[in-house]
Amino acid sequence: DIQMTQSPSSLSASVGDRVTITCRASQGISNDLAWYQQRPGKVPKLLIYGASTLQSGVPTRFSGSGSGTDFTLTISSLQPEDVATYYCQKYNRVPPFTFGPGTKVDIK
Amino acid sequence: EVQLVESGGGLVKPGGSLRLSCAASGFAFSLYNMNWVRQAPGKGLEWISYISSSNNIIYYADSVKGRFTLSRDNAKNSLFLQMDSLRAEDTAVYYCAREAHNFGYLKIDSWGQGTLVTVSS
């Protein structure tokens, strides 16, 4: 099975900072990667799919890039409402549809 | 508006069984593939099962294979997860989640609020 890793596991940044989270697949997964945001006590929310396509309604400060095994989620200007845990997920027609372990983002 | 409402969670003893349901509304349920994802307390997300729209393709994570059974009733817009031989490590919030696709890419675009399953003696 393909394993998904994320780094860092947590980070603390100031409002307005640029934040980058990395997700790595143990084997190539083309662009079959999604990113989710889970605010404390809330349900996960889709941010990005196809590695770089912004889900409708998601603020444009969020962006995704990468292909194959290495992917990034970038928040161009961190806002207080972005405090959350962010997960990547391999999602295609080949199970399992593994999530990364998550990256917790806090405000400094 | 897409709505997914899970039910059936609760406290169960190790080795016991529980049946979760997910009631879907606001979209053509029979046209969508569906998933269950769980989250143990304070832990990350774990995908556990997938079922195709027509009920003919079902996948399970290794952690639940042979113990959990996923099914759906398209006439009743409902998804079911039969959980047998439950273990303490199955304790989690269980989310029903809808698959969608755009531009050839797949995604989970809608989630229910979740139902808590606690396995404890």
Short mmCIF file of N, CA, C and O in Angstrom, two decimals, chain A residues 2-5 22-31 33 65-72:
data_model
loop_
_atom_site.label_atom_id
_atom_site.label_comp_id
_atom_site.label_asym_id
_atom_site.label_seq_id
_atom_site.Cartn_x
_atom_site.Cartn_y
_atom_site.Cartn_z
N ILE A 2 0.35 2.31 -0.58
CA ILE A 2 1.04 3.59 -0.60
C ILE A 2 0.86 4.29 0.73
O ILE A 2 -0.25 4.39 1.24
N GLN A 3 1.96 4.77 1.30
CA GLN A 3 1.94 5.50 2.56
C GLN A 3 2.04 6.99 2.28
O GLN A 3 2.73 7.41 1.34
N MET A 4 1.36 7.76 3.10
CA MET A 4 1.37 9.21 2.98
C MET A 4 2.01 9.81 4.23
O MET A 4 1.65 9.44 5.36
N THR A 5 2.97 10.70 4.05
CA THR A 5 3.59 11.39 5.18
C THR A 5 3.42 12.89 4.99
O THR A 5 3.26 13.37 3.86
N THR A 22 4.00 20.15 3.53
CA THR A 22 4.44 19.17 2.54
C THR A 22 3.79 17.81 2.79
O THR A 22 3.64 17.39 3.94
N CYS A 23 3.42 17.16 1.71
CA CYS A 23 2.87 15.81 1.75
C CYS A 23 3.66 14.96 0.77
O CYS A 23 3.93 15.39 -0.36
N ARG A 24 4.03 13.77 1.21
CA ARG A 24 4.81 12.89 0.34
C ARG A 24 4.16 11.51 0.27
O ARG A 24 3.77 10.94 1.29
N ALA A 25 4.06 10.99 -0.92
CA ALA A 25 3.55 9.64 -1.15
C ALA A 25 4.72 8.68 -1.34
O ALA A 25 5.73 9.04 -1.95
N SER A 26 4.57 7.46 -0.83
CA SER A 26 5.66 6.49 -0.92
C SER A 26 5.85 5.96 -2.35
O SER A 26 6.90 5.39 -2.66
N GLN A 27 4.86 6.13 -3.18
CA GLN A 27 4.94 5.82 -4.61
C GLN A 27 4.21 6.92 -5.37
O GLN A 27 3.39 7.63 -4.79
N GLY A 28 4.50 7.02 -6.64
CA GLY A 28 3.86 8.05 -7.45
C GLY A 28 2.35 7.89 -7.52
O GLY A 28 1.85 6.77 -7.70
N ILE A 29 1.64 8.99 -7.35
CA ILE A 29 0.18 8.97 -7.40
C ILE A 29 -0.35 10.00 -8.40
O ILE A 29 -1.48 10.47 -8.29
N SER A 30 0.52 10.37 -9.35
CA SER A 30 0.12 11.37 -10.33
C SER A 30 -0.36 12.64 -9.62
O SER A 30 0.32 13.14 -8.74
N ASN A 31 -1.54 13.11 -9.96
CA ASN A 31 -2.12 14.29 -9.28
C ASN A 31 -3.31 13.91 -8.40
O ASN A 31 -4.14 14.76 -8.08
N LEU A 33 -4.39 13.74 -5.46
CA LEU A 33 -4.19 14.16 -4.09
C LEU A 33 -5.17 15.27 -3.73
O LEU A 33 -5.38 16.20 -4.51
N SER A 65 0.18 22.39 -4.98
CA SER A 65 1.04 22.09 -6.11
C SER A 65 1.67 20.72 -5.92
O SER A 65 1.58 20.12 -4.85
N GLY A 66 2.33 20.26 -6.99
CA GLY A 66 3.03 18.99 -6.91
C GLY A 66 2.42 17.94 -7.81
O GLY A 66 1.30 18.08 -8.31
N SER A 67 3.17 16.87 -7.98
CA SER A 67 2.73 15.74 -8.79
C SER A 67 3.65 14.57 -8.50
O SER A 67 4.81 14.77 -8.12
N GLY A 68 3.13 13.37 -8.68
CA GLY A 68 3.97 12.20 -8.45
C GLY A 68 4.04 11.81 -6.98
O GLY A 68 3.13 11.17 -6.47
N THR A 69 5.11 12.20 -6.31
CA THR A 69 5.26 11.83 -4.89
C THR A 69 5.32 13.03 -3.94
O THR A 69 5.15 12.84 -2.74
N ASP A 70 5.55 14.21 -4.45
CA ASP A 70 5.76 15.37 -3.58
C ASP A 70 4.74 16.47 -3.85
O ASP A 70 4.60 16.92 -5.00
N PHE A 71 4.08 16.90 -2.79
CA PHE A 71 2.99 17.86 -2.90
C PHE A 71 3.11 18.91 -1.80
O PHE A 71 3.67 18.64 -0.74
N THR A 72 2.60 20.09 -2.09
CA THR A 72 2.60 21.15 -1.07
C THR A 72 1.24 21.84 -1.03
O THR A 72 0.58 22.00 -2.05
#
